[in-house]
Amino acid sequence: MDDLKKLQLVFQTLADYNRLGIIRFICEKERSVGEIIKTTKLSQPLVSHHLRVLKENGILETRRKGPFIFYYIKDKKILDAINLFSELFKNSDIKDKTRSKFCSGWISSNYNNKT
Amino acid sequence: MDDLKKLQLVFQTLADYNRLGIIRFICEKERSVGEIIKTTKLSQPLVSHHLRVLKENGILETRRKGPFIFYYIKDKKILDAINLFSELFKNSDIKDKTRSKFCSGWISSNYNNKT
DNA sequence: CATTTATATAAACGTATATTTATATGATAT
DNA sequence: ATATCATATAAATATACGTTTATATAAATG
């Protein structure tokens, strides 16, 4: 697979409203599937499907914690890249940096709750 | 339209192999439709369609020059953003910055050939 | 071991969109 | 004005993929 095809797959992965919503919810700390379902109000199989796509395309990673499976952003640089697009293409008239940032960032203190 | 939807539309616009190819070809200087057809080897209506999508979604802009219509990158920052993803997700083992950059950049000396 | 909770998978369905084929518009030159 | 070149548009087709419905796996608990 050439690099252009890989790039296309990444954009395709991000080109879904629900998946972006999931990423935005996950972006500051890892979340269990149940939390994602509750917050996004999407059906369980649909969330599961989107999470799989996001994982298969290198956006998310998982870790099991008892019966729960937590999803988290694989590489935090991805958030910077998404933020860049978010700031470039926000359609609101008020272009203040704080408001329309896609994700303010990962909370590193939430990253070490190993079981 | 909320910002998340706008972001989704931008990624959707970039989530096509042929469109990415067109952007990469256009990225260093404006190009006429004919040049794009010749280089990408895509059919004329297909190129026209993709150019329209790219323009409608704020990636490209046009300018007429006689019988020709030239397309160019509307905001060069878009290239930086694409480059960021390109470097994050290149699948080649050799991860040298030079090779897998999506676009080395706009050649500003090619930007002022007004008619 | 059986039941419940948490998550994943499979099949079926509908829709959006990339591509093709055919035609139209718009500018230039003879 | 007409023929030609450059580009756009419209309709038709095909396919990819998001969503739903139904079922399966996997872990925990009594």
Coordinates of C-alpha atoms (C1' of nucleotides) in Angstrom, one line a residue:
Chain A
M1 CA 0.0 0.0 0.0
D2 CA 1.4 3.4 -1.0
D3 CA 1.5 6.3 1.4
L4 CA -1.3 8.1 -0.5
K5 CA -3.6 5.2 0.0
K6 CA -2.7 5.1 3.7
L7 CA -3.4 8.8 4.0
Q8 CA -6.7 8.3 2.3
L9 CA -7.7 5.5 4.8
V10 CA -6.9 7.8 7.7
F11 CA -9.0 10.6 6.4
Q12 CA -11.8 8.1 5.6
T13 CA -11.6 6.9 9.2
L14 CA -12.1 10.5 10.4
A15 CA -14.8 11.3 7.8
D16 CA -17.6 10.2 10.0
Y17 CA -19.6 12.4 12.4
N18 CA -20.1 9.7 15.0
R19 CA -16.5 8.6 15.0
L20 CA -15.3 12.2 15.4
G21 CA -17.7 12.5 18.4
I22 CA -16.2 9.3 19.9
I23 CA -12.7 10.6 19.4
R24 CA -13.6 13.9 21.0
F25 CA -15.1 12.1 24.0
I26 CA -12.1 9.8 24.4
C27 CA -9.5 12.5 23.8
E28 CA -8.8 13.6 27.3
K29 CA -8.9 10.2 29.0
E30 CA -9.5 6.5 28.1
R31 CA -13.1 5.5 28.2
S32 CA -14.9 2.2 28.4
V33 CA -17.3 1.1 25.7
G34 CA -20.2 1.5 28.0
E35 CA -19.3 5.1 28.8
I36 CA -19.0 5.9 25.1
I37 CA -22.4 4.3 24.4
K38 CA -24.0 6.4 27.2
T39 CA -22.4 9.7 26.1
T40 CA -22.9 9.4 22.4
K41 CA -26.4 7.8 22.7
L42 CA -25.5 5.5 19.8
S43 CA -26.5 1.9 19.8
Q44 CA -24.1 -0.6 21.3
P45 CA -23.3 -2.4 18.0
L46 CA -22.9 0.8 16.2
V47 CA -20.4 2.1 18.8
S48 CA -18.6 -1.3 18.7
H49 CA -18.4 -1.0 14.9
H50 CA -17.0 2.5 14.9
L51 CA -14.5 1.6 17.6
R52 CA -13.3 -1.3 15.6
V53 CA -12.8 0.9 12.5
L54 CA -10.9 3.5 14.6
K55 CA -8.7 0.8 16.1
E56 CA -8.0 -1.0 12.8
N57 CA -6.9 2.3 11.3
G58 CA -4.5 3.2 14.0
I59 CA -6.4 5.9 15.8
L60 CA -7.3 4.1 19.0
E61 CA -5.9 1.4 21.2
T62 CA -7.5 -0.8 23.8
R63 CA -6.7 -2.2 27.1
R64 CA -8.8 -4.7 29.1
K65 CA -9.6 -3.9 32.8
G66 CA -11.7 -6.7 34.2
P67 CA -14.9 -7.0 32.2
F68 CA -14.4 -3.6 30.7
I69 CA -12.5 -2.6 27.6
F70 CA -11.0 0.9 27.6
Y71 CA -10.3 2.7 24.4
Y72 CA -7.7 5.5 24.2
I73 CA -6.0 7.6 21.6
K74 CA -3.0 5.7 20.3
D75 CA -0.8 8.7 19.5
K76 CA -1.6 12.0 21.0
K77 CA -0.1 13.8 18.0
I78 CA -3.3 12.7 16.2
L79 CA -5.2 15.2 18.3
D80 CA -2.9 18.0 17.3
A81 CA -3.4 17.2 13.7
I82 CA -7.2 17.1 14.0
N83 CA -7.0 20.3 16.0
L84 CA -5.2 21.9 13.1
F85 CA -8.0 21.1 10.7
S86 CA -10.5 22.1 13.3
E87 CA -9.1 25.6 13.6
L88 CA -8.6 25.9 9.9
F89 CA -12.1 25.0 9.0
K90 CA -14.3 26.2 11.8
N91 CA -17.3 28.0 10.3
S92 CA -18.2 30.1 13.2
D93 CA -17.7 33.8 12.9
I94 CA -16.1 34.1 16.3
K95 CA -12.7 32.6 15.7
D96 CA -11.4 32.4 19.2
K97 CA -8.9 29.5 19.7
T98 CA -10.4 28.2 23.0
R99 CA -13.9 27.5 21.8
S100 CA -13.6 25.6 18.6
K101 CA -10.6 23.5 19.5
F102 CA -11.6 19.9 18.8
C103 CA -9.8 18.6 21.9
S104 CA -8.0 20.6 24.5
G105 CA -5.8 17.6 25.1
W106 CA -5.0 14.5 27.0
I107 CA -5.0 14.6 30.8
S108 CA -1.8 12.7 31.6
S109 CA -2.8 12.1 35.2
N110 CA -5.6 9.9 33.9
Y111 CA -3.3 7.7 32.0
N112 CA -1.8 5.6 34.7
N113 CA -4.7 3.8 36.3
K114 CA -3.4 0.3 35.6
T115 CA -5.2 -2.6 37.3
Chain B
M1 CA -24.0 23.4 10.9
D2 CA -21.8 22.7 14.0
D3 CA -18.1 22.6 13.9
L4 CA -17.9 18.8 14.2
K5 CA -20.1 18.5 11.1
K6 CA -17.8 20.9 9.3
L7 CA -14.8 19.0 10.3
Q8 CA -16.4 15.8 9.1
L9 CA -17.0 17.3 5.7
V10 CA -13.4 18.4 5.4
F11 CA -12.2 14.9 6.2
Q12 CA -14.7 13.4 3.8
T13 CA -13.4 15.7 1.1
L14 CA -9.9 14.4 1.7
A15 CA -11.0 10.8 2.1
D16 CA -10.6 10.0 -1.6
Y17 CA -7.5 8.7 -3.3
N18 CA -8.0 10.6 -6.6
R19 CA -8.7 13.9 -4.8
L20 CA -5.6 13.5 -2.7
G21 CA -3.7 12.8 -5.9
I22 CA -5.1 16.0 -7.4
I23 CA -4.2 18.0 -4.3
R24 CA -0.6 16.7 -4.3
F25 CA -0.3 17.6 -8.0
I26 CA -1.7 21.1 -7.5
C27 CA 0.1 21.7 -4.2
E28 CA 3.2 23.4 -5.5
K29 CA 1.6 25.6 -8.2
E30 CA -1.7 26.3 -9.7
R31 CA -2.7 23.9 -12.5
S32 CA -5.2 24.0 -15.3
V33 CA -7.9 21.3 -15.5
G34 CA -6.2 19.9 -18.6
E35 CA -2.9 19.5 -16.8
I36 CA -4.6 17.7 -14.0
I37 CA -6.4 15.3 -16.4
K38 CA -3.1 14.6 -18.2
T39 CA -1.2 13.9 -15.0
T40 CA -3.8 11.9 -13.1
K41 CA -4.9 10.0 -16.1
L42 CA -8.5 10.3 -14.9
S43 CA -11.4 11.0 -17.2
Q44 CA -12.3 14.7 -17.8
P45 CA -15.7 14.5 -16.1
L46 CA -14.3 12.7 -13.2
V47 CA -11.6 15.3 -12.7
S48 CA -14.2 18.0 -13.1
H49 CA -16.3 16.4 -10.4
H50 CA -13.5 16.0 -7.9
L51 CA -12.4 19.6 -8.5
R52 CA -15.9 20.8 -7.8
V53 CA -16.0 18.9 -4.5
L54 CA -12.6 20.2 -3.5
K55 CA -13.7 23.8 -4.3
E56 CA -17.1 23.5 -2.6
N57 CA -15.5 22.3 0.5
G58 CA -13.0 25.1 0.7
I59 CA -9.8 23.3 -0.3
L60 CA -9.3 24.8 -3.7
E61 CA -10.0 28.1 -5.5
T62 CA -10.1 28.9 -9.2
R63 CA -9.1 31.6 -11.5
R64 CA -9.8 31.9 -15.2
K65 CA -6.9 32.6 -17.6
G66 CA -8.3 32.8 -21.1
P67 CA -10.0 29.5 -22.0
F68 CA -8.2 27.7 -19.1
I69 CA -9.4 27.5 -15.5
F70 CA -6.6 27.2 -13.0
Y71 CA -7.1 25.6 -9.6
Y72 CA -5.0 26.3 -6.6
I73 CA -4.8 25.6 -2.9
K74 CA -7.0 28.1 -1.2
D75 CA -5.1 28.2 2.1
K76 CA -1.6 26.9 2.2
K77 CA -2.0 25.9 5.8
I78 CA -4.1 23.1 4.6
L79 CA -1.0 21.5 3.2
D80 CA 0.7 21.7 6.6
A81 CA -2.2 20.0 8.1
I82 CA -2.2 17.2 5.5
N83 CA 1.5 16.9 5.9
L84 CA 1.1 16.3 9.6
F85 CA -1.2 13.4 9.0
S86 CA 1.1 12.1 6.2
E87 CA 4.0 12.0 8.6
L88 CA 2.0 10.5 11.4
F89 CA 0.6 7.6 9.3
K90 CA 3.2 6.8 6.7
N91 CA 3.5 3.0 6.6
S92 CA 6.9 2.8 5.2
D93 CA 9.7 1.4 7.5
I94 CA 12.0 4.2 6.4
K95 CA 10.7 7.1 8.2
D96 CA 12.7 9.9 6.8
K97 CA 11.0 13.2 6.7
T98 CA 11.9 14.1 3.1
R99 CA 10.5 11.1 1.3
S100 CA 7.0 10.7 2.7
K101 CA 6.0 14.3 2.9
F102 CA 2.7 14.8 1.1
C103 CA 3.7 18.1 -0.4
S104 CA 7.0 19.9 0.0
G105 CA 5.2 23.2 -0.3
W106 CA 3.9 26.0 -2.5
I107 CA 6.3 27.6 -4.8
S108 CA 5.5 31.3 -4.3
S109 CA 7.3 32.4 -7.4
N110 CA 4.6 30.6 -9.4
Y111 CA 1.9 32.4 -7.7
N112 CA 2.1 35.8 -9.5
N113 CA 1.6 34.9 -13.1
K114 CA -1.5 37.1 -13.5
T115 CA -2.7 37.6 -17.1
Chain C
dC1 C1' -22.7 -24.3 36.3
dA2 C1' -26.0 -20.9 35.3
dT3 C1' -27.0 -16.2 35.0
dT4 C1' -25.9 -11.5 34.3
dT5 C1' -23.0 -7.9 32.5
dA6 C1' -19.9 -6.1 28.9
dT7 C1' -18.6 -6.2 24.3
dA8 C1' -18.0 -8.2 19.6
dT9 C1' -19.6 -10.2 15.3
dA10 C1' -22.7 -11.4 11.3
dA11 C1' -26.2 -10.7 8.2
dA12 C1' -29.5 -7.7 6.0
dC13 C1' -30.7 -3.1 4.5
dG14 C1' -30.6 1.5 2.8
dT15 C1' -28.2 5.4 1.3
dA16 C1' -24.5 8.2 -0.2
dT17 C1' -21.1 8.8 -3.6
dA18 C1' -17.5 7.6 -7.1
dT19 C1' -17.5 6.6 -11.8
dT20 C1' -19.1 6.4 -16.6
dT21 C1' -21.6 8.0 -20.6
dA22 C1' -23.7 11.6 -22.8
dT23 C1' -24.5 16.4 -23.5
dA24 C1' -24.1 21.3 -22.6
dT25 C1' -21.7 25.7 -21.8
dG26 C1' -18.2 29.0 -22.6
dA27 C1' -14.2 31.0 -24.9
dT28 C1' -11.2 31.4 -29.0
dA29 C1' -9.8 31.5 -33.6
dT30 C1' -10.7 31.2 -38.5
Chain D
dA1 C1' -21.1 32.6 -37.5
dT2 C1' -19.2 28.3 -37.1
dA3 C1' -15.8 25.1 -35.8
dT4 C1' -12.8 23.8 -32.1
dC5 C1' -10.9 23.6 -27.7
dA6 C1' -11.5 23.7 -22.5
dT7 C1' -14.5 22.7 -18.9
dA8 C1' -18.9 21.8 -16.6
dT9 C1' -23.3 19.4 -15.8
dA10 C1' -26.9 15.6 -15.8
dA11 C1' -28.4 11.1 -15.7
dA12 C1' -27.5 6.4 -15.0
dT13 C1' -24.9 2.8 -12.6
dA14 C1' -22.4 0.5 -9.3
dT15 C1' -20.3 -0.1 -5.0
dA16 C1' -18.8 1.0 -0.5
dC17 C1' -20.2 1.7 4.1
dG18 C1' -23.1 3.3 8.0
dT19 C1' -26.9 1.5 10.6
dT20 C1' -30.1 -1.9 12.5
dT21 C1' -31.5 -6.4 14.1
dA22 C1' -30.1 -10.5 15.9
dT23 C1' -26.8 -13.5 17.9
dA24 C1' -22.3 -14.8 19.9
dT25 C1' -18.3 -14.5 23.0
dA26 C1' -16.1 -13.4 27.2
dA27 C1' -15.7 -12.2 32.0
dA28 C1' -17.7 -11.9 36.6
dT29 C1' -20.8 -13.4 40.2
dG30 C1' -23.9 -16.2 42.9

